mmCIF file of C-alpha atoms in Angstrom:
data_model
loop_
_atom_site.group_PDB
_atom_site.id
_atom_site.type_symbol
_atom_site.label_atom_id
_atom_site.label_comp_id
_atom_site.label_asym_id
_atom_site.label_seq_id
_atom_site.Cartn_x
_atom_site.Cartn_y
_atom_site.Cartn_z
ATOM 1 C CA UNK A 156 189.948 347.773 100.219
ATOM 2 C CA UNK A 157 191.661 347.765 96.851
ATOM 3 C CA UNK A 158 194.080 345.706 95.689
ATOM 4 C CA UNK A 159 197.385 347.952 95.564
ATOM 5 C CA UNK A 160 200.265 345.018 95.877
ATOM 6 C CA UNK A 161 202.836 345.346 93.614
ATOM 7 C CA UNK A 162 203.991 341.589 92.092
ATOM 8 C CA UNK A 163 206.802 340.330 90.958
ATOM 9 C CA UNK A 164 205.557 339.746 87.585
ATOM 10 C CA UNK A 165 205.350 343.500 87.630
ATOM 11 C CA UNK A 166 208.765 344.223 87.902
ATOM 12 C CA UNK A 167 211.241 344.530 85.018
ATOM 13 C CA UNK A 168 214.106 341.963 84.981
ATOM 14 C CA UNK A 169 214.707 340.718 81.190
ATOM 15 C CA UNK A 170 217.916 342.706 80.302
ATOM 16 C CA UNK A 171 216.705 342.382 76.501
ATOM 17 C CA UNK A 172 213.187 344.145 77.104
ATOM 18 C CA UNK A 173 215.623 346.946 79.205
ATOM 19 C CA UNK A 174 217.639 347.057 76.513
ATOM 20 C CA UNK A 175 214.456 347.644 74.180
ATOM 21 C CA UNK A 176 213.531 350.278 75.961
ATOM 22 C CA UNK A 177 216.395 353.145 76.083
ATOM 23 C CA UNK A 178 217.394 351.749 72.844
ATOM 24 C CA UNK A 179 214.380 352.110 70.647
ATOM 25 C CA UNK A 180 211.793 353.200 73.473
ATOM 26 C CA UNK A 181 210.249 356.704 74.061
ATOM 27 C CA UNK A 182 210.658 359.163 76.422
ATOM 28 C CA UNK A 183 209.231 362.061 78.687
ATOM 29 C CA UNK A 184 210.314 364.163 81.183
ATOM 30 C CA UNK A 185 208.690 365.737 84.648
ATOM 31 C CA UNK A 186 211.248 366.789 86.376
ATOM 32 C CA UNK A 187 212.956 365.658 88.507
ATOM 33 C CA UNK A 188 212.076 362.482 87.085
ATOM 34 C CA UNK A 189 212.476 360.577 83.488
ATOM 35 C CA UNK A 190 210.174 357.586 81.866
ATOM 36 C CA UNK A 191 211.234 355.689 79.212
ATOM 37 C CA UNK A 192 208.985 353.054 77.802
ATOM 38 C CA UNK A 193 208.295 350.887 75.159
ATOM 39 C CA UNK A 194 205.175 350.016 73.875
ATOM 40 C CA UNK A 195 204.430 345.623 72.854
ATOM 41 C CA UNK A 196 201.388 343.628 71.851
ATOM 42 C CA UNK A 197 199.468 342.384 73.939
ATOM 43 C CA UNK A 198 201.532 340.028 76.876
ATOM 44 C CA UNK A 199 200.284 338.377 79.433
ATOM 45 C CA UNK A 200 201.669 341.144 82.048
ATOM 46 C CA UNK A 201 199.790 344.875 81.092
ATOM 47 C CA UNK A 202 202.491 346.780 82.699
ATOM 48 C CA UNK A 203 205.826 346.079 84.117
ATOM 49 C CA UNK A 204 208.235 349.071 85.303
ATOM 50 C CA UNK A 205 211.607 349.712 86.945
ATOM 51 C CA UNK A 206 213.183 352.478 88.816
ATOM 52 C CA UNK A 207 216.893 353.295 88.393
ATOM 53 C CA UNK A 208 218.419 356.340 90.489
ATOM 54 C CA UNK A 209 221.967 356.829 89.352
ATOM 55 C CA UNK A 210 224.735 356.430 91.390
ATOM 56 C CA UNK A 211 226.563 359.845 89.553
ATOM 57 C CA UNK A 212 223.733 361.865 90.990
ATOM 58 C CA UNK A 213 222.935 360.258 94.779
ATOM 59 C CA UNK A 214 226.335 359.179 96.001
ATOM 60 C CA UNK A 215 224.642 357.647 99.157
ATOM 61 C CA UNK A 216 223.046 354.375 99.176
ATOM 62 C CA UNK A 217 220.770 355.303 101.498
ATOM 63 C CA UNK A 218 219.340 358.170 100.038
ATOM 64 C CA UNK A 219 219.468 356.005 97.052
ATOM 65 C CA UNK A 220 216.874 353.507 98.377
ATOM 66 C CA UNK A 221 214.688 356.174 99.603
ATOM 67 C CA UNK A 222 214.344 357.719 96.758
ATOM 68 C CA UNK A 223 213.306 354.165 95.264
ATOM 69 C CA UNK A 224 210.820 353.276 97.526
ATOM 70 C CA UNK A 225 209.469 356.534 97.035
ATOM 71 C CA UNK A 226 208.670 356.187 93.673
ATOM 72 C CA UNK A 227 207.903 352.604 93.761
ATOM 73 C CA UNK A 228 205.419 353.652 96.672
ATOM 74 C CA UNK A 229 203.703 356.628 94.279
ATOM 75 C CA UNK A 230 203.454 354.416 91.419
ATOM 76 C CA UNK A 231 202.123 351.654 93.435
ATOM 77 C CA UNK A 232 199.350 353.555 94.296
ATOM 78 C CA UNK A 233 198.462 355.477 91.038
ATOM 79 C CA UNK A 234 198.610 352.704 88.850
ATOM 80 C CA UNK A 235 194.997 351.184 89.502
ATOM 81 C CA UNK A 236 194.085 352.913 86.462
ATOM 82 C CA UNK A 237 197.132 353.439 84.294
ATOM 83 C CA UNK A 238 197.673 349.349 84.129
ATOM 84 C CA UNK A 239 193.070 349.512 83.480
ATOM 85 C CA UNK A 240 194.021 351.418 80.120
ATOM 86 C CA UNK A 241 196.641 349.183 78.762
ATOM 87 C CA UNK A 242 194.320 346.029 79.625
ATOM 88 C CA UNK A 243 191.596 347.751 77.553
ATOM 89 C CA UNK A 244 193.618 348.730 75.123
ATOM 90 C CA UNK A 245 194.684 345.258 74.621
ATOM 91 C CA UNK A 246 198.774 346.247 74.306
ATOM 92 C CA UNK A 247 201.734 346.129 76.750
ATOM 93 C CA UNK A 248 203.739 348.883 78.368
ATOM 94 C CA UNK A 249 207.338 348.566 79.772
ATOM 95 C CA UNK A 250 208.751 351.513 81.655
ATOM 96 C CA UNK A 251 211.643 352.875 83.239
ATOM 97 C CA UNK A 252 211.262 355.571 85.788
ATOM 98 C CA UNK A 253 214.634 357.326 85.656
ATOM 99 C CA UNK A 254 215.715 360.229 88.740
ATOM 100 C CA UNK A 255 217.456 363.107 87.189
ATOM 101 C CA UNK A 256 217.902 365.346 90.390
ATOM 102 C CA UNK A 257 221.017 365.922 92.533
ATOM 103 C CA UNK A 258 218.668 366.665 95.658
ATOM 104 C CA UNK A 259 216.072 364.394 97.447
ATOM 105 C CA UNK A 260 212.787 365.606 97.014
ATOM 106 C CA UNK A 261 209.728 364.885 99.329
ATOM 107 C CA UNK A 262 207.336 362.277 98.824
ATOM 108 C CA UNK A 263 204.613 364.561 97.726
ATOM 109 C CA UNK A 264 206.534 366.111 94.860
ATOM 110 C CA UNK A 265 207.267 362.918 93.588
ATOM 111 C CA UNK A 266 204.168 361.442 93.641
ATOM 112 C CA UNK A 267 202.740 364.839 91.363
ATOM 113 C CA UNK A 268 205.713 363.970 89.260
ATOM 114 C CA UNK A 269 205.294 360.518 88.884
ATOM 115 C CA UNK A 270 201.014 361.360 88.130
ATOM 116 C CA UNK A 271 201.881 363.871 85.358
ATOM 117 C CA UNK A 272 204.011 361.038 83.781
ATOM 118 C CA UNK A 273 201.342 358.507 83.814
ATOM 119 C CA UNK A 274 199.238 360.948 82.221
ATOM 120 C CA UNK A 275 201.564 361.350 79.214
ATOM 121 C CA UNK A 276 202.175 358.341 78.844
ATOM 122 C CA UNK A 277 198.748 357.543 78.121
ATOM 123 C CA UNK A 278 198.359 360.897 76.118
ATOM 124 C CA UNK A 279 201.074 359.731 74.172
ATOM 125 C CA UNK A 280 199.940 356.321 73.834
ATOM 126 C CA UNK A 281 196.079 357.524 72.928
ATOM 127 C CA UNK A 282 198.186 359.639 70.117
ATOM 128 C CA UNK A 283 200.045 356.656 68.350
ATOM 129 C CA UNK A 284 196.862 354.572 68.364
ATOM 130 C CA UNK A 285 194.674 357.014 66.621
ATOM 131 C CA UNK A 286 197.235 357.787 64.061
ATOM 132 C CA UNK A 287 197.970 354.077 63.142
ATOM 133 C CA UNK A 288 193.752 354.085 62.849
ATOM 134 C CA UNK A 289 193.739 356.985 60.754
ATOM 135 C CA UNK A 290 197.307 355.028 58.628
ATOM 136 C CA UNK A 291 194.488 352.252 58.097
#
């Protein structure tokens, strides 16, 4: 059985690194859902994240926390090998998952969404890294 906990040293709670990110971060979109992330040297936590669903869009609170665990439970268990790249890639990722709908989608659409994220993320990331090779 694999080890798919989430820790807290996972989660994103310094408000300058949040700040870092929307400021001078990167973004990409799958709708219905939004990642911004910055990308560090190397730290001594590969990948930390945070989910934010917008009061403006999901009145309830309810619905609000479903919607979080949902993603919170899709990235918990797709990121076995998203958090394996930045370790051997020696650099740090913090990310923002951000929910753009007005509607709450099912669990299965989210988890597709929250996938094709990952992946261009680390298409993005694979990008920058052989450009600033090239640069040298």
């Amino acid at each position: 059985m694999s080890d798919n906990r989430l820790y807290k040293y996972e989660k994103l709670c310094s408000r300058t690194a949040i700040n870092n990110i929307f400021q001078s971060g990167k973004s990409v979109i799958c709708y219905p859902l939004r990642a911004a992330y910055s990308i560090n040297e190397k730290e001594e936590t590969p990948v930390q994240f945070l989910i934010t669903i917008p009061k403006k869009k999901i009145r309830k609170a309810v619905n609000r926390v479903l919607l979080r665990r949902r993603v919170r439970e899709a990235y918990r268990l797709n990121k076995k090998s998203f958090v394996s790249y930045f370790k051997e890639k020696d650099i740090s990722l913090k990310i923002a998952f951000i929910y753009l709908s007005d509607e709450i989608n099912d669990y299965a659409t989210i988890k597709s969404k929250v996938q094709a994220l990952m992946k261009k993320i680390i298409d993005n990331t694979e990008k920058n890294i052989t450009n600033k090779d090239k640069n040298l």
